[in-house]
Coordinates of C-alpha atoms and ligand atoms in Angstrom, one line a residue:
X1 CA 0.0 0.0 0.0
X2 CA 1.2 3.5 -0.9
X3 CA 0.1 6.1 1.7
X4 CA -0.1 9.7 0.6
X5 CA 0.0 12.4 3.3
X6 CA -0.5 16.1 2.3
X7 CA -0.4 19.5 3.8
X8 CA -3.2 19.7 6.3
X9 CA -5.2 22.4 7.9
X10 CA -5.7 22.5 11.7
X11 CA -6.3 19.1 13.4
X12 CA -9.3 19.2 15.8
X13 CA -11.2 16.8 18.0
X14 CA -11.0 14.1 20.7
X15 CA -9.9 10.5 20.4
X16 CA -9.3 7.4 22.4
X17 CA -6.7 4.9 21.2
X18 CA -6.4 1.1 21.1
X19 CA -4.7 -0.6 24.0
X20 CA -1.0 -0.4 24.7
X21 CA 1.1 -2.9 22.6
X22 CA 3.5 -3.9 25.4
X23 CA 0.6 -4.4 27.8
X24 CA -1.4 -6.4 25.3
X25 CA 1.5 -8.8 24.7
X26 CA 2.0 -9.3 28.4
X27 CA -1.6 -9.6 29.3
X28 CA -2.3 -12.3 26.7
X29 CA 0.8 -14.4 27.5
X30 CA 0.6 -14.1 31.3
X31 CA -3.1 -14.9 31.2
X32 CA -2.3 -18.1 29.3
X33 CA 0.1 -19.0 32.1
X34 CA -2.5 -18.3 34.9
X35 CA -4.9 -20.6 36.6
X36 CA -8.5 -19.8 35.3
X37 CA -10.1 -17.3 33.0
X38 CA -8.7 -13.8 32.4
X39 CA -10.5 -10.8 30.8
X40 CA -8.6 -8.0 29.1
X41 CA -10.5 -4.9 27.9
X42 CA -9.1 -2.6 25.2
X43 CA -6.7 -5.3 23.9
X44 CA -4.7 -4.2 20.8
X45 CA -5.7 -6.2 17.8
X46 CA -2.8 -5.8 15.4
X47 CA -0.2 -7.7 13.4
X48 CA 2.3 -8.2 16.3
X49 CA -0.3 -9.2 18.9
X50 CA -2.0 -11.6 16.4
X51 CA 1.4 -13.4 16.1
X52 CA 1.4 -14.0 19.8
X53 CA -2.3 -15.1 19.9
X54 CA -1.6 -17.6 17.1
X55 CA 1.4 -18.9 19.0
X56 CA -0.8 -19.4 22.1
X57 CA -3.3 -21.4 20.0
X58 CA -0.4 -23.7 18.9
X59 CA 0.5 -24.1 22.6
X60 CA -3.0 -25.4 23.3
X61 CA -4.4 -22.1 24.8
X62 CA -8.1 -21.2 24.1
X63 CA -8.9 -17.5 23.7
X64 CA -11.5 -15.3 22.1
X65 CA -11.1 -11.7 20.9
X66 CA -14.4 -9.9 20.5
X67 CA -15.1 -7.0 18.1
X68 CA -15.3 -4.6 21.0
X69 CA -11.6 -5.4 22.0
X70 CA -12.3 -7.8 24.9
X71 CA -9.9 -10.7 25.0
X72 CA -10.9 -13.7 27.1
X73 CA -8.1 -16.2 27.8
X74 CA -8.5 -19.7 29.4
X75 CA -5.3 -20.0 31.4
X76 CA -3.5 -23.4 31.3
X77 CA -1.3 -22.8 34.3
X78 CA 2.5 -22.7 34.3
X79 CA 2.7 -26.5 33.6
X80 CA -0.2 -26.9 31.1
X81 CA 1.1 -25.7 27.7
X82 CA 1.5 -28.2 24.9
X83 CA 4.7 -28.6 22.8
X84 CA 3.7 -27.3 19.4
X85 CA 3.8 -29.5 16.3
X86 CA 5.3 -26.9 14.0
X87 CA 7.7 -23.9 14.5
X88 CA 5.9 -21.0 16.2
X89 CA 5.8 -18.1 13.7
X90 CA 6.4 -14.9 15.7
X91 CA 6.0 -12.8 12.6
X92 CA 7.8 -9.4 12.9
X93 CA 7.4 -9.4 16.7
X94 CA 10.6 -9.3 18.8
X95 CA 8.5 -9.0 21.9
X96 CA 6.6 -12.2 21.0
X97 CA 9.7 -14.3 20.4
X98 CA 11.7 -13.0 23.4
X99 CA 8.8 -13.2 25.9
X100 CA 7.8 -16.7 24.6
X101 CA 11.3 -18.0 25.0
X102 CA 11.2 -17.1 28.8
X103 CA 7.6 -18.4 29.2
X104 CA 8.3 -21.7 27.4
X105 CA 11.5 -22.2 29.4
X106 CA 9.4 -21.9 32.6
X107 CA 6.7 -24.2 31.2
X108 CA 9.2 -26.9 30.3
X109 CA 8.0 -26.9 26.6
X110 CA 10.1 -27.9 23.5
X111 CA 9.5 -25.5 20.6
X112 CA 11.1 -23.9 17.6
X113 CA 10.6 -20.1 17.6
X114 CA 10.9 -18.4 14.3
X115 CA 9.6 -15.3 12.4
X116 CA 9.9 -13.0 9.4
X117 CA 13.1 -12.2 7.6
X118 CA 13.1 -8.9 9.5
X119 CA 12.8 -10.7 12.9
X120 CA 15.6 -13.2 11.9
X121 CA 17.9 -10.1 11.8
X122 CA 17.2 -9.1 15.4
X123 CA 19.7 -10.2 18.1
X124 CA 18.6 -13.1 20.2
X125 CA 21.9 -14.0 22.0
X126 CA 20.9 -11.4 24.6
X127 CA 18.2 -13.8 25.9
X128 CA 19.8 -17.1 24.9
X129 CA 23.0 -16.6 27.0
X130 CA 21.3 -15.8 30.3
X131 CA 18.6 -18.5 29.7
X132 CA 21.4 -21.0 29.3
X133 CA 22.9 -19.8 32.6
X134 CA 19.6 -20.7 34.1
X135 CA 19.9 -24.3 32.8
X136 CA 17.6 -23.9 29.8
X137 CA 18.5 -26.0 26.8
X138 CA 18.2 -23.3 24.0
X139 CA 20.1 -22.7 20.8
X140 CA 20.0 -19.8 18.4
X141 CA 20.9 -19.7 14.7
X142 CA 24.1 -17.6 14.8
X143 CA 22.7 -15.4 17.5
X144 CA 19.4 -15.0 15.8
X145 CA 16.0 -16.8 15.2
X146 CA 15.1 -19.6 14.7
X147 CA 15.5 -20.4 18.4
X148 CA 15.4 -24.1 19.3
X149 CA 14.2 -24.8 22.8
X150 CA 14.2 -28.3 24.4
X151 CA 12.2 -29.0 27.5
X152 CA 14.7 -28.5 30.4
X153 CA 14.7 -30.0 33.9
X154 CA 13.1 -27.7 36.4
X155 CA 13.5 -26.0 38.8
X156 CA 15.8 -23.8 36.7
X157 CA 18.9 -22.2 38.3
X158 CA 18.3 -19.0 40.2
X159 CA 20.7 -16.3 38.9
X160 CA 21.9 -12.8 39.5
X161 CA 22.4 -11.3 36.0
X162 CA 23.6 -8.0 34.8
X163 CA 21.9 -7.0 31.5
X164 CA 24.3 -5.4 29.0
X165 CA 21.6 -2.9 28.0
X166 CA 18.3 -1.7 29.5
X167 CA 15.8 -3.8 27.8
X168 CA 12.3 -4.7 29.0
X169 CA 12.0 -7.5 26.5
X170 CA 15.2 -9.2 28.0
X171 CA 14.1 -8.5 31.5
X172 CA 10.6 -9.9 30.9
X173 CA 12.0 -13.0 29.2
X174 CA 14.2 -13.7 32.2
X175 CA 11.6 -12.9 34.8
X176 CA 9.2 -15.4 33.2
X177 CA 11.8 -18.1 33.3
X178 CA 12.6 -17.1 36.9
X179 CA 9.1 -18.1 37.9
X180 CA 10.3 -21.7 37.6
X181 CA 13.7 -21.2 39.3
X182 CA 14.7 -22.9 42.5
X183 CA 15.3 -19.6 44.3
X184 CA 15.1 -15.8 44.0
X185 CA 16.4 -14.1 40.8
X186 CA 18.0 -10.7 40.6
X187 CA 18.4 -8.7 37.4
X188 CA 20.5 -5.6 37.1
X189 CA 19.9 -3.1 34.3
X190 CA 21.8 0.1 33.4
X191 CA 18.6 2.1 32.7
X192 CA 14.9 2.3 33.6
X193 CA 13.3 0.0 31.1
X194 CA 9.5 -0.2 31.1
X195 CA 8.1 -2.0 34.2
X196 CA 4.8 -3.3 32.9
X197 CA 5.8 -6.9 33.6
X198 CA 6.5 -6.2 37.2
X199 CA 3.2 -4.4 37.8
X200 CA 1.2 -7.2 36.0
X201 CA 3.0 -10.1 37.7
X202 CA 2.4 -8.4 41.1
X203 CA -1.3 -8.3 40.3
X204 CA -1.1 -12.1 39.7
X205 CA 0.4 -12.7 43.1
X206 CA 4.1 -12.7 42.4
X207 CA 6.6 -11.2 44.8
X208 CA 8.7 -8.7 42.7
X209 CA 10.7 -5.8 44.1
X210 CA 12.3 -3.0 42.1
X211 CA 15.2 -0.9 43.5
X212 CA 17.5 1.8 42.2
X213 CA 21.0 1.8 43.4
X214 CA 24.3 3.6 42.6
X215 CA 27.5 1.7 41.7
X216 CA 30.6 3.8 41.1
X217 CA 28.4 6.8 40.8
X218 CA 26.2 5.3 38.1
X219 CA 22.6 4.3 38.6
X220 CA 21.6 0.7 38.4
X221 CA 18.0 -0.7 38.3
X222 CA 17.5 -4.0 40.2
X223 CA 14.5 -6.3 39.9
X224 CA 14.2 -9.2 42.4
X225 CA 11.7 -12.0 41.8
X226 CA 10.7 -14.7 44.3
X227 CA 9.2 -17.8 42.5
X228 CA 5.6 -18.3 43.8
X229 CA 4.9 -21.3 46.0
X230 CA 2.8 -23.1 44.9
X231 CA 3.7 -22.4 41.3
X232 CA 0.5 -20.6 40.3
X233 CA -0.5 -17.2 38.9
X234 CA -3.9 -15.6 39.6
X235 CA -5.9 -14.7 36.4
X236 CA -6.1 -11.1 35.2
X237 CA -9.0 -8.6 35.0
X238 CA -7.6 -5.6 33.2
X239 CA -8.6 -2.6 31.2
X240 CA -5.6 -1.5 29.1
X241 CA -4.8 2.2 28.6
X242 CA -4.3 3.7 25.1
X243 CA -0.8 3.2 23.7
X244 CA 1.4 6.2 24.4
X245 CA 3.7 5.1 21.6
X246 CA 0.7 5.4 19.2
X247 CA -0.4 8.7 20.8
X248 CA 3.1 10.0 20.1
X249 CA 2.2 10.3 16.3
X250 CA -1.0 12.2 17.0
X251 CA 0.8 14.5 19.5
X252 CA 3.5 15.5 17.1
X253 CA 1.0 15.8 14.2
X254 CA -1.0 18.4 16.3
X255 CA 2.1 20.2 17.4
X256 CA 3.5 20.7 13.8
X257 CA 0.1 21.4 12.0
X258 CA -0.8 25.1 12.6
X259 CA -4.0 25.9 14.4
X260 CA -4.5 22.4 15.8
X261 CA -6.0 21.4 19.2
X262 CA -6.7 17.8 20.0
X263 CA -7.4 15.7 23.1
X264 CA -6.3 12.1 23.5
X265 CA -8.2 10.4 26.3
X266 CA -7.1 7.6 28.6
X267 CA -3.5 7.3 27.4
X268 CA -0.9 5.2 29.4
X269 CA 1.4 7.6 31.2
X270 CA 3.9 5.2 32.8
X271 CA 7.0 7.3 33.4
X272 CA 9.2 4.6 31.8
X273 CA 7.3 5.4 28.6
X274 CA 6.8 9.1 28.6
X275 CA 10.4 10.4 27.8
X276 CA 9.0 11.9 24.5
X277 CA 6.5 14.0 26.5
X278 CA 9.3 15.4 28.6
X279 CA 11.4 16.1 25.5
X280 CA 8.4 17.9 23.8
X281 CA 7.6 20.0 26.9
X282 CA 11.3 21.0 27.0
X283 CA 11.0 22.0 23.3
X284 CA 8.1 24.4 24.2
X285 CA 5.2 22.2 23.3
X286 CA 1.8 23.1 24.7
X287 CA 0.6 19.9 26.2
X288 CA -1.8 19.8 29.1
X289 CA -2.2 16.6 31.1
X290 CA -5.6 16.1 32.9
X291 CA -7.8 13.3 34.4
X292 CA -4.7 11.5 35.8
X293 CA -5.6 8.2 37.5
X294 CA -4.3 4.7 38.1
X295 CA -6.1 2.1 36.1
X296 CA -5.2 -1.7 36.3
X297 CA -1.9 -0.7 38.1
X298 CA -0.9 1.7 35.3
X299 CA -0.9 5.5 35.3
X300 CA -3.3 7.0 32.7
X301 CA -4.5 10.5 31.8
X302 CA -5.9 12.8 29.0
X303 CA -3.5 14.8 26.9
X304 CA -4.6 18.1 25.2
X305 CA -2.1 19.2 22.6
X306 CA -2.0 22.6 20.8
X307 CA 0.2 23.4 17.8
X308 CA 3.3 25.1 19.1
X309 CA 6.5 26.8 18.1
X310 CA 9.2 24.3 19.1
X311 CA 12.9 24.8 19.7
X312 CA 15.8 22.2 19.7
X313 CA 16.7 19.9 22.6
X314 CA 19.4 17.5 23.6
X315 CA 18.5 13.9 24.5
X316 CA 20.8 11.4 26.2
X317 CA 21.2 8.9 29.0
X318 CA 18.1 7.5 30.8
X319 CA 15.8 9.7 28.8
X320 CA 16.7 7.6 25.7
X321 CA 15.4 4.4 27.5
X322 CA 12.2 6.2 28.4
X323 CA 11.5 7.1 24.8
X324 CA 13.2 4.2 23.0
X325 CA 10.4 3.7 20.5
X326 CA 9.7 7.4 19.8
X327 CA 12.9 8.5 18.0
X328 CA 11.5 8.5 14.5
X329 CA 8.6 10.8 15.5
X330 CA 10.9 12.8 17.8
X331 CA 13.1 13.5 14.8
X332 CA 10.1 14.8 12.9
X333 CA 9.3 17.2 15.7
X334 CA 13.0 18.2 15.8
X335 CA 12.9 18.9 12.0
X336 CA 10.1 21.4 12.5
X337 CA 11.8 23.0 15.6
X338 CA 14.0 26.0 15.5
X339 CA 17.7 25.3 16.2
X340 CA 19.7 22.2 16.9
X341 CA 18.5 18.9 18.5
X342 CA 20.9 16.1 19.4
X343 CA 20.4 12.5 20.3
X344 CA 23.3 10.5 22.0
X345 CA 23.6 7.2 23.9
X346 CA 21.0 5.6 21.5
X347 CA 23.0 3.0 19.6
X348 CA 20.3 0.5 20.6
X349 CA 18.1 2.1 17.9
X350 CA 20.2 0.3 15.2
X351 CA 18.8 -3.0 16.4
X352 CA 15.1 -2.2 16.2
X353 CA 12.7 -3.0 13.3
X354 CA 15.2 -1.2 11.0
X355 CA 18.5 0.5 11.7
X356 CA 16.5 3.5 13.0
X357 CA 19.5 5.8 13.0
X358 CA 20.7 5.3 9.4
X359 CA 17.2 4.7 7.8
X360 CA 15.7 7.7 9.6
X361 CA 18.6 9.9 8.4
X362 CA 18.2 8.6 4.9
X363 CA 14.5 9.2 4.8
X364 CA 14.4 12.6 6.4
X365 CA 17.3 13.9 4.2
X366 CA 15.1 13.0 1.2
X367 CA 12.5 15.4 2.6
X368 CA 15.1 18.2 2.9
X369 CA 15.9 17.8 6.6
X370 CA 19.4 18.8 7.7
X371 CA 20.2 15.6 9.7
X372 CA 23.7 14.1 10.5
X373 CA 24.2 10.5 11.5
X374 CA 26.3 9.7 14.6
X375 CA 27.3 6.2 15.8
X376 CA 24.9 6.5 18.8
X377 CA 22.3 9.0 17.5
X378 CA 21.9 12.0 15.2
X379 CA 21.9 15.8 15.1
X380 CA 19.2 17.8 13.4
X381 CA 19.4 21.5 12.4
X382 CA 15.7 22.2 12.4
X383 CA 13.4 24.9 11.1
X384 CA 13.9 24.4 7.3
X385 CA 10.6 23.8 5.4
X386 CA 10.2 20.1 4.5
X387 CA 9.4 19.3 0.9
X388 CA 7.6 16.2 -0.3
X389 CA 8.9 13.0 -1.8
X390 CA 8.4 9.4 -2.4
X391 CA 9.9 7.2 0.4
X392 CA 10.1 3.6 1.5
X393 CA 8.8 2.4 4.9
X394 CA 11.9 0.2 5.3
X395 CA 9.6 -2.5 6.8
X396 CA 9.4 -0.3 9.9
X397 CA 5.9 0.6 11.2
X398 CA 7.1 3.6 13.3
X399 CA 9.3 5.0 10.5
X400 CA 6.3 4.8 8.1
X401 CA 3.9 6.6 10.6
X402 CA 6.5 9.2 11.3
X403 CA 7.1 10.1 7.7
X404 CA 3.3 10.3 7.2
X405 CA 3.1 12.8 10.0
X406 CA 6.0 14.8 8.4
X407 CA 3.8 15.0 5.2
X408 CA 1.0 16.8 7.1
X409 CA 3.2 19.9 7.6
X410 CA 5.4 19.6 4.5
X411 CA 5.1 21.9 1.5
X412 CA 4.4 19.0 -0.9
X413 CA 2.8 15.5 -0.5
X414 CA 4.8 12.7 1.0
X415 CA 4.2 9.2 -0.4
X416 CA 5.2 6.1 1.6
X417 CA 5.5 2.7 -0.1
X418 CA 5.0 -0.5 1.9
X419 CA 2.8 1.5 4.4
X420 CA 0.8 -1.7 5.2
X421 CA 3.5 -2.3 7.8
X422 CA 1.6 0.2 10.0
X423 CA -0.8 -2.6 10.7
X424 CA 1.8 -4.2 12.9
X425 CA 1.2 -1.8 15.8
X426 CA -1.5 0.8 15.0
X427 CA -4.0 -0.5 12.4
X428 CA -6.3 2.6 13.1
X429 CA -3.5 5.1 12.4
X430 CA -4.9 6.4 9.1
X431 CA -8.5 6.5 10.3
X432 CA -7.5 8.2 13.6
X433 CA -5.7 11.0 11.9
X434 CA -8.4 11.4 9.3
X435 CA -11.0 11.7 12.1
X436 CA -9.0 14.7 13.4
X437 CA -9.0 16.3 9.9
X438 CA -5.6 15.2 8.6
X439 CA -5.1 14.8 4.8
X440 CA -3.8 11.3 4.4
X441 CA -5.1 8.3 2.5
X442 CA -3.9 5.2 0.7
X443 CA -3.2 5.9 -3.0
X444 CA -5.9 4.8 -5.3
X445 CA -4.7 2.1 -7.7
X446 CA -5.6 2.7 -11.3
X447 CA -6.1 -0.4 -13.5
Ligands
S3P1 C1 9.1 -3.6 24.5 C2 10.3 -3.1 24.9 C3 11.2 -2.3 24.0 C4 10.5 -1.7 22.8 C5 9.5 -2.6 22.2 C6 8.5 -3.2 23.1 C7 8.4 -4.4 25.4 O1 12.3 -3.1 23.6 O2 11.4 -1.2 21.9 O3 8.8 -2.0 21.1 O4 7.2 -4.6 25.2 O5 9.0 -5.0 26.3 P1 13.6 -3.1 24.6 O6 13.1 -2.9 26.0 O7 14.1 -4.5 24.4 O8 14.5 -2.1 24.1

């Protein structure tokens, strides 16, 4: 699909968004491991969550997803999953493959975990190595998928492990395996990765403590998990907040489209996810937060965003972790901002759905943005008008959506090929922006 996005007049209106992607993955998988039936409201139906649901079917889990976004899951308990007949296809979803590796290790299931060509390029040694230390019989294919997991004797070994990078996917994989360990597990991270797993497992009765410490003047984030006795998880009853990472596209669209004022209701505002909000506020964005509450153990609120004159900002250190998925759309905001913006300490971006440093630089340069690539980030000299162009999506949903937002405030239309990839995380993206008055639509095919 070619998506065309054109200069738009003011965006106006109110919107609520589908459930958070990270929370949807966790809720479906953890519910499958629970004893009894779970109900998850506002579940995200998208490409990546479908990959997980299909894998759960192959593991013998019954679930139903209703039109209104309610997911019901019949939990099979931590020992009730079946070994699948065929390789589990995790599609494009790194969260699915990494979280499943930990869950299946805990469940003592043999399986082959595989996925798309894009997923096969993502690093898996970061979960394989610590799982092996826990006594899990797992092999990768030269550090990548397919992963081959053989049922391993349990209890698994309890470990203390220092993660080389702050990563919630790694942390969650290891915490799930740690449920079946013979003693307490401690994980140490260099940054504050999202803590949705800890909040959800606590709701399910697991004893998990989080702690921030300093070692040689540097912060460290510790997570301690005590395996439940007996080995059982309570089922979930959750209502998921709107995905902040999807809201990010609408926020920046409203900021850069003159005369706009939009309100996004019931968005997840977990501070491990809202680094972009802090960056935009520091750039002079007019964003008002209201109706703050805690819903199903997660902070939520409404965001009212008015178009704003932005100025450049510097992003580094822990803030990078708190906005790890938002750099493509941050770069669009920075391109429209006056002055220089810099991103440092963000080499991890090269290992996402695309090399998000080089592909972002390549794509934005084609729209006339003055952007320089660095090994661990980029520098943007903002404030030049963006012209249109015909661009690739690079098989990266967030890059495609960010380029579409750039087109709303560019001088000429922006066309994005392969834009169907957007379906992976935010199938309602086009419709949501259209409902606020944005000019974007799939290109009509002529026969
Ligand atoms: C995710 C964690 C992040 C993020 C991804 C989803 C998760 O990855 O990029 O989109 O749900 O745990 P890392 O924490 O591994 O960087």
